[in-house]
Coordinates of C-alpha atoms in Angstrom, one line a residue:
X25 CA -27.3 6.9 5.7
X26 CA -24.3 4.9 4.7
X27 CA -20.9 6.4 5.5
X28 CA -19.9 7.0 1.9
X29 CA -23.3 8.5 1.1
X30 CA -22.6 11.3 3.6
X31 CA -20.6 12.7 0.7
X32 CA -23.9 13.9 -0.7
X33 CA -24.0 16.5 2.1
X34 CA -21.2 18.5 0.4
X35 CA -20.5 19.5 -3.2
X36 CA -17.3 18.3 -4.9
X37 CA -14.2 20.4 -4.7
X38 CA -14.1 20.2 -8.5
X39 CA -14.7 17.8 -11.3
X40 CA -12.9 14.5 -10.5
X41 CA -10.0 13.5 -12.7
X42 CA -7.7 10.5 -12.2
X43 CA -4.4 10.2 -14.0
X44 CA -3.0 6.7 -13.6
X45 CA 0.5 6.5 -14.9
X46 CA 1.5 3.4 -16.8
X47 CA 3.1 2.0 -13.7
X48 CA -0.3 2.0 -12.0
X49 CA -2.7 1.6 -14.9
X50 CA -4.2 -1.7 -13.8
X51 CA -4.9 -0.5 -10.3
X52 CA -6.2 2.8 -11.7
X53 CA -8.7 1.0 -13.9
X54 CA -10.1 -0.9 -10.9
X55 CA -10.3 2.3 -8.8
X56 CA -12.1 4.1 -11.7
X57 CA -14.6 1.3 -12.0
X58 CA -15.5 1.3 -8.3
X59 CA -16.0 5.1 -8.3
X60 CA -18.1 5.1 -11.4
X61 CA -20.4 2.4 -10.0
X62 CA -20.7 4.1 -6.7
X63 CA -21.6 7.4 -8.2
X64 CA -24.1 6.0 -10.7
X65 CA -26.1 4.6 -7.7
X66 CA -26.4 8.0 -6.1
X67 CA -29.3 10.3 -6.4
X68 CA -29.2 13.9 -5.2
X69 CA -31.5 16.8 -6.0
X70 CA -28.4 18.8 -6.9
X71 CA -26.9 16.4 -9.5
X72 CA -28.2 18.5 -12.4
X73 CA -26.7 21.7 -11.1
X74 CA -23.5 23.3 -12.3
X75 CA -21.7 22.2 -9.0
X76 CA -22.2 18.6 -10.0
X77 CA -21.3 18.9 -13.7
X78 CA -19.6 15.8 -14.9
X79 CA -20.3 14.0 -11.6
X80 CA -21.6 10.8 -13.0
X81 CA -19.3 9.4 -15.7
X82 CA -18.3 6.1 -17.1
X83 CA -14.7 7.0 -16.7
X84 CA -12.8 9.6 -14.7
X85 CA -9.4 8.5 -16.1
X86 CA -7.7 11.3 -18.1
X87 CA -5.5 10.8 -21.2
X88 CA -1.9 11.4 -20.1
X89 CA 1.3 10.1 -21.6
X90 CA 5.1 10.2 -20.9
X91 CA 6.8 9.5 -24.2
X92 CA 10.5 9.1 -24.4
X93 CA 13.1 10.1 -27.0
X94 CA 15.8 7.8 -28.2
X95 CA 18.3 9.3 -25.8
X96 CA 16.1 8.1 -22.8
X97 CA 14.8 11.6 -22.0
X98 CA 11.1 12.1 -21.7
X99 CA 8.3 14.6 -21.4
X100 CA 4.8 14.6 -19.8
X101 CA 1.7 15.2 -22.0
X102 CA -1.9 15.6 -20.9
X103 CA -4.2 15.4 -24.0
X104 CA -7.3 17.0 -22.5
X105 CA -8.1 20.1 -20.4
X106 CA -7.5 19.8 -16.6
X107 CA -8.6 23.4 -15.7
X108 CA -10.5 23.4 -12.5
X109 CA -10.2 19.7 -11.9
X110 CA -9.6 17.9 -8.6
X111 CA -6.8 15.7 -9.9
X112 CA -5.5 12.4 -8.4
X113 CA -2.3 11.2 -9.9
X114 CA -1.5 7.5 -9.2
X115 CA 2.0 6.1 -9.5
X116 CA 3.7 2.8 -8.5
X117 CA 7.4 3.6 -8.2
X118 CA 8.3 -0.1 -7.8
X119 CA 6.9 -1.3 -11.1
X120 CA 10.1 -2.7 -12.7
X121 CA 8.2 -4.5 -15.5
X122 CA 8.1 -1.4 -17.7
X123 CA 10.9 -0.7 -20.1
X124 CA 12.2 2.0 -22.4
X125 CA 14.8 2.3 -25.1
X126 CA 18.1 4.1 -24.2
X127 CA 20.4 4.5 -27.2
X128 CA 19.2 1.1 -28.6
X129 CA 19.4 -0.7 -25.2
X130 CA 16.4 -1.8 -23.2
X131 CA 16.2 -0.3 -19.7
X132 CA 13.8 -1.4 -16.9
X133 CA 12.3 1.6 -15.2
X134 CA 13.6 2.3 -11.7
X135 CA 11.9 4.1 -8.8
X136 CA 13.9 7.2 -9.9
X137 CA 12.4 7.0 -13.4
X138 CA 8.8 6.6 -12.1
X139 CA 9.3 9.6 -9.7
X140 CA 10.6 11.8 -12.6
X141 CA 7.5 10.8 -14.7
X142 CA 5.3 11.9 -11.8
X143 CA 6.9 15.3 -11.8
X144 CA 6.6 15.6 -15.6
X145 CA 2.9 15.0 -15.4
X146 CA 2.5 17.6 -12.5
X147 CA 4.5 20.0 -14.6
X148 CA 2.2 19.4 -17.6
X149 CA -0.7 20.4 -15.5
X150 CA 0.8 23.8 -15.4
X151 CA -1.0 25.0 -12.3
X152 CA -4.4 24.9 -14.1
X153 CA -6.0 22.2 -11.9
X154 CA -8.0 23.3 -8.8
X155 CA -6.1 20.8 -6.6
X156 CA -3.4 18.1 -7.2
X157 CA -3.3 15.0 -5.1
X158 CA -0.7 12.2 -5.4
X159 CA -1.5 8.6 -4.5
X160 CA 1.8 6.9 -4.2
X161 CA 1.2 3.5 -2.5
X162 CA 4.9 2.8 -1.9
X163 CA 6.4 6.1 -0.7
X164 CA 9.4 7.0 -2.9
X165 CA 12.7 6.5 -1.0
X166 CA 10.8 5.8 2.2
X167 CA 13.5 3.4 3.4
X168 CA 15.9 6.3 3.4
X169 CA 13.9 8.3 6.0
X170 CA 16.5 9.2 8.6
X171 CA 20.2 10.2 8.7
X172 CA 22.5 7.9 10.6
X173 CA 25.7 9.2 9.1
X174 CA 26.6 11.6 6.3
X175 CA 23.7 10.5 4.2
X176 CA 21.1 12.0 1.9
X177 CA 17.5 12.4 3.2
X178 CA 15.9 11.5 -0.1
X179 CA 12.3 10.9 1.1
X180 CA 12.1 14.3 2.8
X181 CA 13.5 16.0 -0.2
X182 CA 11.0 14.3 -2.6
X183 CA 8.1 15.3 -0.4
X184 CA 9.2 18.9 -0.3
X185 CA 9.8 18.9 -4.0
X186 CA 6.3 17.6 -4.7
X187 CA 4.6 20.2 -2.5
X188 CA 6.7 23.0 -4.0
X189 CA 5.3 21.9 -7.4
X190 CA 1.7 22.4 -6.1
X191 CA 0.7 19.0 -4.6
X192 CA -1.8 19.5 -1.8
X193 CA -2.2 16.0 -0.5
X194 CA 0.0 12.9 -0.6
X195 CA -1.7 9.5 0.1
X196 CA 0.6 6.5 0.8
X197 CA 0.3 3.1 2.4
X198 CA 2.2 1.8 5.4
X199 CA 5.0 4.2 5.2
X200 CA 8.3 2.8 6.6
X201 CA 8.4 5.6 9.1
X202 CA 5.3 8.0 9.2
X203 CA 7.4 10.7 10.9
X204 CA 8.8 11.6 7.5
X205 CA 5.7 13.7 7.1
X206 CA 7.4 16.3 9.4
X207 CA 9.2 17.4 6.2
X208 CA 5.9 18.9 4.9
X209 CA 4.0 20.0 8.1
X210 CA 1.7 22.4 6.2
X211 CA 0.5 19.9 3.6
X212 CA -1.8 16.9 3.7
X213 CA 0.0 13.5 4.2
X214 CA -1.8 10.3 5.1
X215 CA -0.3 6.9 5.5
X216 CA -2.9 4.1 5.4
X217 CA -2.6 0.6 6.8
X218 CA -4.4 -2.2 5.1
X219 CA -5.3 -4.1 8.3
X220 CA -9.0 -4.4 7.5
X221 CA -8.3 -5.7 3.9
X222 CA -5.8 -8.2 5.2
X223 CA -8.4 -9.6 7.7
X224 CA -11.0 -9.9 4.9
X225 CA -8.5 -11.7 2.6
X226 CA -7.5 -14.2 5.3
X227 CA -11.1 -14.9 6.3
X228 CA -12.0 -15.6 2.7
X229 CA -8.9 -17.6 1.7
X230 CA -7.8 -19.6 4.8
X231 CA -10.1 -22.2 6.3
X232 CA -10.9 -22.9 9.9
X233 CA -9.3 -19.8 11.5
X234 CA -10.1 -19.5 15.2
X235 CA -9.8 -15.8 16.3
X236 CA -8.8 -16.0 19.9
X237 CA -5.6 -15.9 21.9
X238 CA -5.6 -19.7 22.5
X239 CA -5.4 -20.5 18.8
X240 CA -3.8 -17.5 17.1
X241 CA -0.9 -15.1 17.6
X242 CA 0.5 -12.0 15.8
X243 CA 4.3 -11.8 15.3
X244 CA 6.4 -8.8 14.5
X245 CA 9.6 -9.9 12.6
X246 CA 11.6 -7.1 14.1
X247 CA 11.5 -4.2 16.5
X248 CA 10.6 -1.7 13.8
X249 CA 7.2 -3.3 13.1
X250 CA 6.1 -3.4 16.8
X251 CA 3.4 -0.7 16.4
X252 CA 1.9 -2.4 13.3
X253 CA 1.7 -5.8 15.1
X254 CA 0.4 -4.3 18.4
X255 CA -2.5 -2.6 16.6
X256 CA -3.3 -5.8 14.6
X257 CA -3.2 -8.0 17.7
X258 CA -5.4 -5.6 19.7
X259 CA -8.2 -5.3 17.2
X260 CA -8.3 -9.1 16.8
X261 CA -8.0 -9.7 20.6
X262 CA -4.8 -11.8 20.2
X263 CA -1.4 -12.0 21.9
X264 CA 1.7 -10.7 20.3
X265 CA 5.3 -11.8 20.0
X266 CA 8.4 -10.2 18.6
X267 CA 11.7 -11.2 17.1
X268 CA 14.7 -8.9 17.3
X269 CA 17.7 -9.1 15.0
X270 CA 21.0 -9.8 16.8
X271 CA 23.6 -8.3 14.5
X272 CA 27.4 -8.6 14.3
X273 CA 28.5 -4.9 14.5
X274 CA 32.1 -5.8 13.9
X275 CA 31.4 -6.6 10.2
X276 CA 29.7 -4.8 7.3
X277 CA 28.3 -6.8 4.4
X278 CA 26.6 -5.0 1.5
X279 CA 26.5 -1.8 3.5
X280 CA 24.9 -3.2 6.7
X281 CA 25.8 -5.3 9.7
X282 CA 24.9 -9.0 9.1
X283 CA 22.2 -10.7 11.2
X284 CA 23.6 -13.3 13.5
X285 CA 20.3 -14.7 14.8
X286 CA 16.6 -13.9 15.3
X287 CA 15.7 -13.9 19.0
X288 CA 12.1 -14.4 20.1
X289 CA 10.2 -12.5 22.8
X290 CA 6.7 -13.6 23.7
X291 CA 4.6 -16.5 24.9
X292 CA 4.5 -20.0 23.5
X293 CA 3.4 -20.4 19.8
X294 CA 3.0 -24.2 20.1
X295 CA -0.2 -25.4 18.3
X296 CA -1.2 -21.8 17.2
X297 CA -1.7 -20.2 13.9
X298 CA 0.7 -17.3 13.7
X299 CA 0.5 -14.2 11.5
X300 CA 3.9 -12.6 10.6
X301 CA 3.1 -8.9 9.9
X302 CA 5.5 -6.5 8.1
X303 CA 5.4 -3.6 5.7
X304 CA 7.3 -5.2 2.9
X305 CA 8.9 -8.5 1.8
X306 CA 12.0 -7.5 -0.1
X307 CA 14.4 -10.5 -0.6
X308 CA 12.3 -12.4 2.0
X309 CA 15.2 -13.8 3.9
X310 CA 14.1 -12.3 7.2
X311 CA 10.5 -13.5 6.8
X312 CA 11.7 -17.0 6.0
X313 CA 14.1 -17.0 8.9
X314 CA 11.3 -16.0 11.3
X315 CA 9.0 -18.6 9.8
X316 CA 11.6 -21.3 10.3
X317 CA 12.1 -20.2 13.9
X318 CA 8.3 -20.3 14.5
X319 CA 8.0 -23.8 13.0
X320 CA 10.8 -25.0 15.2
X321 CA 8.8 -23.7 18.2
X322 CA 5.9 -25.9 16.9
X323 CA 3.6 -23.3 15.5
X324 CA 0.6 -24.8 13.7
X325 CA 0.3 -22.7 10.6
X326 CA 2.4 -19.7 9.5
X327 CA 0.7 -16.9 7.6
X328 CA 2.9 -14.0 6.2
X329 CA 1.1 -10.7 5.6
X330 CA 2.9 -7.8 4.0
X331 CA 1.7 -4.6 2.4
X332 CA 4.3 -4.7 -0.4
X333 CA 5.5 -7.9 -1.9
X334 CA 8.7 -7.0 -3.7
X335 CA 10.3 -10.4 -3.9
X336 CA 13.5 -8.9 -5.2
X337 CA 15.4 -12.2 -5.4
X338 CA 12.6 -14.1 -7.0
X339 CA 10.3 -16.8 -5.6
X340 CA 12.5 -19.9 -5.7
X341 CA 13.3 -19.6 -1.9
X342 CA 9.6 -19.3 -1.1
X343 CA 8.7 -22.3 -3.3
X344 CA 11.3 -24.4 -1.5
X345 CA 10.2 -23.1 2.0
X346 CA 6.6 -23.9 1.1
X347 CA 7.4 -27.4 0.0
X348 CA 9.4 -27.8 3.2
X349 CA 6.4 -26.8 5.3
X350 CA 7.9 -23.6 6.7
X351 CA 4.9 -21.5 5.9
X352 CA 1.3 -22.0 4.6
X353 CA 0.2 -18.7 3.1
X354 CA 1.5 -15.3 1.9
X355 CA -0.8 -12.3 1.4
X356 CA 0.4 -9.0 -0.1
X357 CA -1.6 -6.2 -1.6
X358 CA -2.0 -5.1 -5.3
X359 CA -0.6 -1.7 -4.4
X360 CA 2.6 -2.6 -6.3
X361 CA 3.5 -4.7 -9.3
X362 CA 2.6 -8.4 -9.0
X363 CA 4.2 -10.9 -11.4
X364 CA 1.9 -13.4 -13.1
X365 CA 4.1 -16.1 -11.5
X366 CA 3.3 -14.8 -8.0
X367 CA -0.4 -14.6 -8.7
X368 CA -0.3 -18.3 -9.8
X369 CA 1.3 -19.6 -6.6
X370 CA -0.9 -22.0 -4.5
X371 CA 0.3 -20.3 -1.3
X372 CA -0.5 -16.7 -2.5
X373 CA -3.5 -14.6 -1.5
X374 CA -4.0 -11.3 -3.2
X375 CA -5.4 -8.4 -1.1
X376 CA -7.2 -6.0 -3.4
X377 CA -7.0 -2.4 -2.3
X378 CA -8.8 -0.8 -5.3
X379 CA -12.2 -0.4 -3.6
X380 CA -10.6 1.2 -0.5
X381 CA -8.6 3.7 -2.7
X382 CA -11.8 4.5 -4.6
X383 CA -13.6 5.3 -1.3
X384 CA -10.7 7.6 -0.2
X385 CA -10.7 9.5 -3.5
X386 CA -14.5 9.9 -3.5
X387 CA -14.5 11.2 0.0
X388 CA -11.6 13.6 -0.5
X389 CA -13.2 14.9 -3.7
X390 CA -16.1 16.0 -1.5
X391 CA -13.7 17.6 0.9
X392 CA -14.8 15.4 3.7
X393 CA -12.7 13.9 6.5
X394 CA -11.2 10.5 5.9
X395 CA -10.5 9.9 9.6
X396 CA -13.2 7.2 9.7
X397 CA -11.7 5.4 6.8
X398 CA -8.2 5.4 8.4
X399 CA -9.6 3.9 11.6
X400 CA -11.3 0.6 10.6
X401 CA -11.8 -0.8 14.1
X402 CA -15.6 -0.8 13.8
X403 CA -15.5 -2.6 10.4
X404 CA -13.0 -5.1 11.7
X405 CA -15.1 -5.9 14.7
X406 CA -18.2 -6.5 12.5
X407 CA -16.3 -8.7 10.1
X408 CA -15.0 -10.9 13.0
X409 CA -18.5 -11.2 14.4
X410 CA -19.9 -12.3 11.0
X411 CA -17.0 -14.8 10.6
X412 CA -17.6 -16.4 14.0
X413 CA -21.3 -16.7 13.3
X414 CA -20.6 -18.6 10.1

């Protein structure tokens, strides 16, 4: 029996309902399509019983809206019954492409706006659903996860606020610091790393990869990403190197100490393909600095892999760096908003996460453990073996 077909051994928690907010509508459509196809292929002797009512459907998406008044205020509306449903609410807090009118002015939606809309939909449920689960790919305020001075702990407060509103499980991806889950120790919190999906994307889009320590290496761009890079290197059987940021602590620029240089720790990268692995590309300056350092050390090809491609300062710097030969490919996931410009770049590889999210939702709806899904070592090993045979 296939792993995902083990779900047939248990009945669903309740009828499945997916509410994809406007910020996550495209990803929600893909997830819904995958779940619908998977369930239509299943046959169980219990599928006509009341426990499986509404199990096989063309769409599990529910009609929900967050209209706004002219003042910029809003309200959450769900246009169908959710009583007894196992609800999965999807939101992308980084989707800045959405706008709303504020007293005649056009405003782009910020993470705060998206988070408020999420709470409005949860409030509209009114406690009638059997269970509420939130899928928030980029964890709201996850970069403000610890206190180093007199600072607010926004991420911890947001998690506690959601669970106090009745949320049972929060699924996120590559959280900046997973220890933030300590804020809600009695509720479900899972942070998922897209390692397997990155590997599949690179195998499909990059020619002539040689998966061994003589020809490839994994690089962490800073000390904070060490754990991510160590795991990736170990499952691929590669060596790992690390850069650390040497800062000038006598100055503060834009609220932080400026980086003086990137110092490298690790073996030689000469003649090797290198994978720079990080949780996000924000402005991209650190990534490009690391790529420049690796090229100066005679790395063969530079591949940047990041869960979230924010590109907050645009793509001009990346275009120039690509033309100058500083890197060869960038891959990020579709867990957050991707501009049409980014998708059209010759150096960009899109890592699709919709099938993986569909599998997680389907498994949780049957109240089964997702431990196997969170530990993809077996699938990675088989993928590498198939690639080498080809």
